[in-house]
Short mmCIF file of C-alpha atoms in Angstrom, two decimals:
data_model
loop_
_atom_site.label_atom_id
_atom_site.label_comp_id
_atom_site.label_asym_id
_atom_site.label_seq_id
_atom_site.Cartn_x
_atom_site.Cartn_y
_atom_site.Cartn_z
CA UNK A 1 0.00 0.00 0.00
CA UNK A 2 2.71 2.34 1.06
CA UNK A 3 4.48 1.26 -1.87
CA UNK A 4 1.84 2.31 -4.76
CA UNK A 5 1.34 5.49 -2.84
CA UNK A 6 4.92 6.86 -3.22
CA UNK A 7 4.22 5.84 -6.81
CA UNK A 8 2.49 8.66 -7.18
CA UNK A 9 5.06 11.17 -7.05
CA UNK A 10 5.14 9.75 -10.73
CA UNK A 11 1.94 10.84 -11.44
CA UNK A 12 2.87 14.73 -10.20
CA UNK A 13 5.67 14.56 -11.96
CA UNK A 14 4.38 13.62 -15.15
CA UNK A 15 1.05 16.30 -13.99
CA UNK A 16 3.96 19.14 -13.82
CA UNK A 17 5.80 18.02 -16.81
CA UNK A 18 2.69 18.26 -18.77
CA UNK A 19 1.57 21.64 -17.92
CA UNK A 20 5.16 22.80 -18.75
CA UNK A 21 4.91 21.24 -22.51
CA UNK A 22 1.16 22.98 -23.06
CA UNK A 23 2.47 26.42 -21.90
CA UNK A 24 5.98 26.17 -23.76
CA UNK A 25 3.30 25.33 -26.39
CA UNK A 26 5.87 22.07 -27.28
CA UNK A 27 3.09 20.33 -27.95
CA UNK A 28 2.06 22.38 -30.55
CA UNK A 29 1.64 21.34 -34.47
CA UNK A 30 2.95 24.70 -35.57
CA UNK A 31 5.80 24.97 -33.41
CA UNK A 32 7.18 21.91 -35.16
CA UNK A 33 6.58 23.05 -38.34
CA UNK A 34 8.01 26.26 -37.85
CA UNK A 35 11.04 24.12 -35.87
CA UNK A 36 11.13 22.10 -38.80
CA UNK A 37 11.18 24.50 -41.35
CA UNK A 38 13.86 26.79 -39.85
CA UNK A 39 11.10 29.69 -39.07
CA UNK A 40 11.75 29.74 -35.26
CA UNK A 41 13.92 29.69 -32.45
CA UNK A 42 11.38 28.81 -29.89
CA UNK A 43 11.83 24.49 -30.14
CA UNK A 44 15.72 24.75 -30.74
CA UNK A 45 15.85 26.94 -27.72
CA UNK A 46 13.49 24.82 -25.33
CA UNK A 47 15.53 21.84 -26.41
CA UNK A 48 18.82 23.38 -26.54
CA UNK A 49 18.33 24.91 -22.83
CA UNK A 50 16.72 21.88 -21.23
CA UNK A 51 19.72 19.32 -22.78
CA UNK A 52 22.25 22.28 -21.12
CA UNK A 53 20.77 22.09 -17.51
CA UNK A 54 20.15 18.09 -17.42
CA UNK A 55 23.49 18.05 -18.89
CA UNK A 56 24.51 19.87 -15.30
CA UNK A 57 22.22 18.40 -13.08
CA UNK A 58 24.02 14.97 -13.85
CA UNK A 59 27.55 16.25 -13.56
CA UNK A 60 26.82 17.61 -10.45
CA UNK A 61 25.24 14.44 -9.43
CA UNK A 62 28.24 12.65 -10.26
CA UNK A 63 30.58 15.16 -9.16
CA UNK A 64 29.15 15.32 -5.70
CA UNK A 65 27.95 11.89 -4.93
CA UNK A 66 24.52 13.52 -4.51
CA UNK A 67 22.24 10.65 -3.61
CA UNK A 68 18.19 8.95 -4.36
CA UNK A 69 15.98 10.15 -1.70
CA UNK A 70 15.99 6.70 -0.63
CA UNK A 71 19.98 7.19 -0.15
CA UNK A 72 20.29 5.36 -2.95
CA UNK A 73 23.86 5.95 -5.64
CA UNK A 74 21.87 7.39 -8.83
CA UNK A 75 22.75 5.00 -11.64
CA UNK A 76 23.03 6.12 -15.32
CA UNK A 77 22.20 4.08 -17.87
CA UNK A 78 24.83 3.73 -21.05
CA UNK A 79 23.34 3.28 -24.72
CA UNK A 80 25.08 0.97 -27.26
CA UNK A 81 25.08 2.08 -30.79
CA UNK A 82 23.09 0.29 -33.26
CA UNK A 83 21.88 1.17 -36.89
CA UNK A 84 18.19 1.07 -35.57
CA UNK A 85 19.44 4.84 -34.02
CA UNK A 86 19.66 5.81 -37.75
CA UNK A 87 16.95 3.79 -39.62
CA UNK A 88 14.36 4.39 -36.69
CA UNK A 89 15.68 7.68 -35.88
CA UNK A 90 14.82 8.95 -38.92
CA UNK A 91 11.56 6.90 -39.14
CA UNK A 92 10.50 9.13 -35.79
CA UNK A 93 11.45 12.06 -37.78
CA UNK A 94 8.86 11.78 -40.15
CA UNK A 95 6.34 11.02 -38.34
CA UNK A 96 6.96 13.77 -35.53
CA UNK A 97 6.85 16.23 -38.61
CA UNK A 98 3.47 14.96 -39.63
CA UNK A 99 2.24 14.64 -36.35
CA UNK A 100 3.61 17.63 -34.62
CA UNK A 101 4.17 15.35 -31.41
CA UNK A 102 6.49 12.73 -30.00
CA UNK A 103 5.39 10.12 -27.70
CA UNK A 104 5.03 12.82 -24.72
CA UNK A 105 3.60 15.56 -26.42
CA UNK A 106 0.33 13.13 -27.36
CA UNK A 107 -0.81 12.61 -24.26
CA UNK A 108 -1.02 16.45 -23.59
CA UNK A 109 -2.66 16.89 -27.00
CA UNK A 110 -5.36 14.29 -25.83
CA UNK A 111 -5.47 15.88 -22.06
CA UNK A 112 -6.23 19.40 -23.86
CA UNK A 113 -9.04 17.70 -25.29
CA UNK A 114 -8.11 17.15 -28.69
CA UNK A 115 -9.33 13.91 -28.42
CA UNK A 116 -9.12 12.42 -31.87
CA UNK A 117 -5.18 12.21 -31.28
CA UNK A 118 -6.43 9.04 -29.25
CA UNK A 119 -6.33 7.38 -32.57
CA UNK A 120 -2.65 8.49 -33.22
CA UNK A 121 -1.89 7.35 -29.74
CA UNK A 122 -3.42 3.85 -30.80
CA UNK A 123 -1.72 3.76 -33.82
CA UNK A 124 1.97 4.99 -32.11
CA UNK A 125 1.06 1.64 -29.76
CA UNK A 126 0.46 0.00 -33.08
CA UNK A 127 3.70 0.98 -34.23
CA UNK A 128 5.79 -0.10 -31.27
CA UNK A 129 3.58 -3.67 -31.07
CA UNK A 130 4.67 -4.19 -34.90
CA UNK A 131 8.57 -3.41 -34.67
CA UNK A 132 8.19 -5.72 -31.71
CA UNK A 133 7.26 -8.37 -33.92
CA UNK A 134 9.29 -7.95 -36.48
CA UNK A 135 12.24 -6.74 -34.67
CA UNK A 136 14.68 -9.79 -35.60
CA UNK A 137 14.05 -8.95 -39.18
CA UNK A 138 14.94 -5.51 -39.37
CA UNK A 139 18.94 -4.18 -39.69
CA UNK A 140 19.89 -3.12 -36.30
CA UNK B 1 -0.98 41.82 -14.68
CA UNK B 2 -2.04 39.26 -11.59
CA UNK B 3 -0.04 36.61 -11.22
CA UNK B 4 -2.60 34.25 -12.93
CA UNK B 5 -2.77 36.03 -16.28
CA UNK B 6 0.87 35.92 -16.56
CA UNK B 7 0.91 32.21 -16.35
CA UNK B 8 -1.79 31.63 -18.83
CA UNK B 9 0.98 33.73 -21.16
CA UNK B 10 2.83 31.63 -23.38
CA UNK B 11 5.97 30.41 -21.95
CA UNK B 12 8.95 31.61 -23.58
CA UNK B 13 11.88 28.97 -24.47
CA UNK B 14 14.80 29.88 -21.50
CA UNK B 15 11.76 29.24 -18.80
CA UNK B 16 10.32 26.02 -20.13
CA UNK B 17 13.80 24.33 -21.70
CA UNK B 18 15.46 24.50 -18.35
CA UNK B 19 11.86 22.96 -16.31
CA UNK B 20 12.42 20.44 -19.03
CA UNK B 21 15.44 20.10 -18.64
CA UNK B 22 15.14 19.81 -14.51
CA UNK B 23 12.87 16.94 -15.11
CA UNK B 24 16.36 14.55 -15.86
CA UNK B 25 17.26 15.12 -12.35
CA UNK B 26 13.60 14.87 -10.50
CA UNK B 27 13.16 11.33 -12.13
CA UNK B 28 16.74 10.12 -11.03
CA UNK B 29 16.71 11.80 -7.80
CA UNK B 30 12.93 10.64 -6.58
CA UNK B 31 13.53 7.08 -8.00
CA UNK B 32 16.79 6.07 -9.60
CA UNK B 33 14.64 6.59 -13.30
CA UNK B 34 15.85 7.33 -16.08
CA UNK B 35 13.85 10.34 -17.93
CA UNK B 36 11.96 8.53 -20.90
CA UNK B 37 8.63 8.50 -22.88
CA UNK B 38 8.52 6.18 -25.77
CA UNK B 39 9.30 2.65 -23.58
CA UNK B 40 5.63 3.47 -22.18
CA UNK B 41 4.49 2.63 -25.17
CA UNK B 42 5.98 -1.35 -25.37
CA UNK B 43 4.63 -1.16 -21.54
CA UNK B 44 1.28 -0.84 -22.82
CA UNK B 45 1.97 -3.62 -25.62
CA UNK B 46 3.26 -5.63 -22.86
CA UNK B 47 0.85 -5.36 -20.78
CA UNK B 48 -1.97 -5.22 -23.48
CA UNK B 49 -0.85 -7.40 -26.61
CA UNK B 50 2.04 -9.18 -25.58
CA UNK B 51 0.77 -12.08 -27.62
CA UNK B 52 4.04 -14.38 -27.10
CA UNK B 53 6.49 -11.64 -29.16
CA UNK B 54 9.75 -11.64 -26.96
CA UNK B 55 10.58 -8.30 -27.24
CA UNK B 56 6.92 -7.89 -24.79
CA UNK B 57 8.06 -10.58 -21.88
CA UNK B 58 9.09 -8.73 -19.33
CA UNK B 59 8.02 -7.98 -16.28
CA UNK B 60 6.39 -4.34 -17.37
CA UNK B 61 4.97 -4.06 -13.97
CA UNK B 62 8.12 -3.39 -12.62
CA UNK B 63 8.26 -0.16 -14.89
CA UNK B 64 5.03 0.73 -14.28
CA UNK B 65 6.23 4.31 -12.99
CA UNK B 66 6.61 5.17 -16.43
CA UNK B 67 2.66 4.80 -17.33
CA UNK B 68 2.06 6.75 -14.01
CA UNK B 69 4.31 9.31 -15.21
CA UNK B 70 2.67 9.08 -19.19
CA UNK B 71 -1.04 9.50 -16.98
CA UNK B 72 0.52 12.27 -15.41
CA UNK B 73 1.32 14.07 -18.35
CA UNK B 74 -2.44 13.41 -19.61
CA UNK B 75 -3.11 15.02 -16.63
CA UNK B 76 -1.04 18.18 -17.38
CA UNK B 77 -2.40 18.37 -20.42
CA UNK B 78 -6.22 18.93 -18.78
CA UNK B 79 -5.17 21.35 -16.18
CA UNK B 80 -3.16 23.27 -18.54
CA UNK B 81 -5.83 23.55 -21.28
CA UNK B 82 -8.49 23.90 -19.04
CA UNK B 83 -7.07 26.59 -16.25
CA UNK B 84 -3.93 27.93 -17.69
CA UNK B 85 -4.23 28.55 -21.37
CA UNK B 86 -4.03 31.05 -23.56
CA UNK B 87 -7.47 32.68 -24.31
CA UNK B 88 -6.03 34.07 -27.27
CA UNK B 89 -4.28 33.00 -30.61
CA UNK B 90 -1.00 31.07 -31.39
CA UNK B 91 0.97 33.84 -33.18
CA UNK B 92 2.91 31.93 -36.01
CA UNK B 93 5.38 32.72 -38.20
CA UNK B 94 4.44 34.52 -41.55
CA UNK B 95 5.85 32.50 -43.88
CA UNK B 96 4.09 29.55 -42.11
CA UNK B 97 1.14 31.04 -42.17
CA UNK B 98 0.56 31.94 -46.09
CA UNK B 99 2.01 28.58 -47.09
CA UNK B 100 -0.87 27.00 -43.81
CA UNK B 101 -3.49 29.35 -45.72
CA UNK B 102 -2.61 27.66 -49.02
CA UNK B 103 -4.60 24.11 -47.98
CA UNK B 104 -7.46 25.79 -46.22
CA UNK B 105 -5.06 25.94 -42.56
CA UNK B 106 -6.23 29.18 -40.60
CA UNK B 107 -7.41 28.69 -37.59
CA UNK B 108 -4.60 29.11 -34.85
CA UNK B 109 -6.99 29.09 -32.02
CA UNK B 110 -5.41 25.60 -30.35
CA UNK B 111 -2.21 24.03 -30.41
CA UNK B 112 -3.35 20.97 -32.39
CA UNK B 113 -4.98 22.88 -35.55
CA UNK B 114 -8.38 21.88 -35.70
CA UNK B 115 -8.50 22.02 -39.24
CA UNK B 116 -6.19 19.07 -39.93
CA UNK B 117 -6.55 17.04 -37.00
CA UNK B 118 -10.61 16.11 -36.01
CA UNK B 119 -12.49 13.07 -36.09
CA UNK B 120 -14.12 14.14 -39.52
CA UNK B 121 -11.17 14.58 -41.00
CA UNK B 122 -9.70 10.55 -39.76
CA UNK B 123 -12.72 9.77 -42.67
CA UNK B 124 -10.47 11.34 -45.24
CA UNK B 125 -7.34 10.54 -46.85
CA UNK B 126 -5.22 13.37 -45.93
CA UNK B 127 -6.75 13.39 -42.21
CA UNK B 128 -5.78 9.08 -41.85
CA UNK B 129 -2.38 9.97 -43.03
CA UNK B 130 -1.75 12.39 -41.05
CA UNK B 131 -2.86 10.84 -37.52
CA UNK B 132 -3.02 6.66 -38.52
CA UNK B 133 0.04 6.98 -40.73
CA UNK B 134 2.25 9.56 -38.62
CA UNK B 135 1.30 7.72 -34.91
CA UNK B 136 2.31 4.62 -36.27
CA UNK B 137 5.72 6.23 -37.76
CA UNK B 138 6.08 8.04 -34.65
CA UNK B 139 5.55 4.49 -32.55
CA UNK B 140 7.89 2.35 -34.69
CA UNK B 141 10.25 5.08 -35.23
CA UNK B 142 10.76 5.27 -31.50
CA UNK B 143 11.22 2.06 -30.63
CA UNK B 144 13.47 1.42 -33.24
CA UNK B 145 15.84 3.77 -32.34
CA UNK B 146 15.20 2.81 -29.12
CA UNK B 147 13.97 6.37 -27.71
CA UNK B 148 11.92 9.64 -28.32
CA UNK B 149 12.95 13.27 -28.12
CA UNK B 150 13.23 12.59 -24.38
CA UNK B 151 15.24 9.40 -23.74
CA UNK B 152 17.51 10.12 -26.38
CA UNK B 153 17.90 13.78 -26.86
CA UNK B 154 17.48 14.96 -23.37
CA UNK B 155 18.46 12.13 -21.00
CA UNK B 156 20.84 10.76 -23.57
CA UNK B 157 22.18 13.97 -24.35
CA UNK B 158 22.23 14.74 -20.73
CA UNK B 159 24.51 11.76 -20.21
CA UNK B 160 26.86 12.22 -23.10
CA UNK B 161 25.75 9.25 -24.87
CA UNK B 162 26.93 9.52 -28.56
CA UNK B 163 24.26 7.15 -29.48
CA UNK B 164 21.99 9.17 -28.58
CA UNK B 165 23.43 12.02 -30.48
CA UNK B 166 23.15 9.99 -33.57
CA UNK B 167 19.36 9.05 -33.06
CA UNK B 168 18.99 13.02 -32.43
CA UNK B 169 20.11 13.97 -35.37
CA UNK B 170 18.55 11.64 -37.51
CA UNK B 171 15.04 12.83 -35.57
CA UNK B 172 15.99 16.44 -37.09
CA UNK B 173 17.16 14.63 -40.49
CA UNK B 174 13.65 12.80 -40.82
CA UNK B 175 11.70 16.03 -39.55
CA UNK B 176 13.19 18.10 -41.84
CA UNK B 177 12.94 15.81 -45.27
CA UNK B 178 9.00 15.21 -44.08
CA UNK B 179 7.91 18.87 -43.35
CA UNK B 180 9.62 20.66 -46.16
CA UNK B 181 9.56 17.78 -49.09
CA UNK B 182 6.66 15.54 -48.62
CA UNK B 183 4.18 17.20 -45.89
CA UNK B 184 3.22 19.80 -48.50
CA UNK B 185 2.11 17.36 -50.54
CA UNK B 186 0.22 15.37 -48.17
CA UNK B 187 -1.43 18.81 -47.22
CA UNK B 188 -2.48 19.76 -50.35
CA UNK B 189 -4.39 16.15 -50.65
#
């Protein structure tokens, strides 16, 4: 019981994150186009500026030992290259310029009651369920 | 101005990038996660359709902070459109606009144009395209690269992972081919 509740400091975190990307107006169709087509600063900035201070946040955790509120040593993850970074990289790239939304950005769409983008949600889950499947087939 | 109608102003970039940017730290520091969307997405397969594929056994349960934090953002999403938004509208580049105006595009009023995306519009060609075809790029896309704009740009990013740099640029590669090559063409359908 005491476990699910502390779970839900997920749920405010996500809750604050998601106000953040409606007012930065992230989530926004013409924001990526504009991003896309070299109109605006506005994306490059929010992206430029939020890679720069998680960029310090974890060299400060690693620089001064700073530990999980559960006093637990903060462990990083390290990625191994793989051609799916290109091939599906640039799959994501299309569709985030058709969509005007990556994964995150959809569920704010839906919450600000654009509901239809339900069925690009779906079909996102769609997506993921078929590279699942085919996943040993495809160049990684 | 009270402090509530400056809020419902649009935030400008150097105040949301860096709350973005904070959330890399929040998500390591509350709970030892790593800051990531897109693997919410096989969670939901997992937990959904796993039917036998490998690549869904695992114990998704176990990252089940990650569709609390994906609710959570749904959340967001309702409390910012319906206490904190912007009564008037988007203001949008020029250029952007006259080309928008071009395929019927004028109404700036939300942040997901009405227009384009509506459940009409899933009944026509351009409008199934657009959300069926670019959700399911967007979903396999992900996964294949094995992140979004979040696990990869930021958190990788954030953790000097030159993987990650590769996956980012390609994102930008892809986005720019589709909005400025084929996009107008699927617009003008």
């Amino acid at each position: 019981m005491y476990k699910s509740l502390s779970q839900l400091k997920y749920l405010l975190a996500g809750l604050v994150f998601g106000v953040i990307f409606v007012k930065a107006e992230v989530i926004s169709w013409f924001r990526i186009q504009e991003m896309f087509r070299l109109q605006s600063f506005h994306m490059y900035g929010v992206i430029g500026s939020a890679v720069l201070v998680g960029m310090l946040s974890v060299w400060m955790i690693k620089q001064f030992n700073i530990k999980t509120i559960q006093g637990e040593t903060v462990t990083f993850q390290s990625r191994k290259f793989n051609r799916g970074q290109i091939y599906g990289g640039l799959i994501f790239g299309l569709g985030w310029a058709i969509t005007g939304a990556c994964p995150g950005p959809l569920f704010a769409q839906i919450g600000t009651g654009a509901t239809v983008i339900v069925i690009t949600l779906l079909s996102a889950i769609a997506g993921t369920w078929v590279y699942g499947k085919f996943r040993e087939k495809l160049p990684h | 101005m009270d402090i509530f109608n400056f809020v419902k102003q649009p935030w400008p970039w150097y105040v949301a990038g860096p709350l973005i940017g904070l959330t890399v730290p929040v998500l390591l520091l509350i709970g030892n996660k790593s800051f990531g969307i897109s693997a919410s997405l096989r969670h939901i397969c997992a937990a959904c359709v796993p039917a036998k594929i490998p690549f869904f056994q695992y114990n998704w349960k176990s990252e089940s902070w990650n569709l609390l934090f994906v609710g959570g953002i749904l959340l967001g999403g309702i409390v910012a459109g319906a206490w904190l938004s912007n009564p008037a509208a988007m203001t949008i580049h020029p250029a952007l606009a006259k080309e928008l105006a071009g395929y019927g595009i004028t109404n700036y009023q939300s942040l997901v144009p009405a227009e384009l995306f509506n459940w009409q519009a899933l009944f026509t060609v351009r409008g199934l395209l657009m959300m069926a075809g670019g959700g399911f790029l967007v979903g396999f896309g992900t996964r294949y690269a094995g992140g979004c704009t979040s696990g990869h740009a930021i958190m990788g990013l954030s953790t000097l992972q030159w993987p990650s740099l590769v996956a980012t640029i390609c994102f930008m590669i892809g986005g720019l081919v589709m909005a400025n090559v084929f996009l107008p063409w699927i617009l003008a359908l």
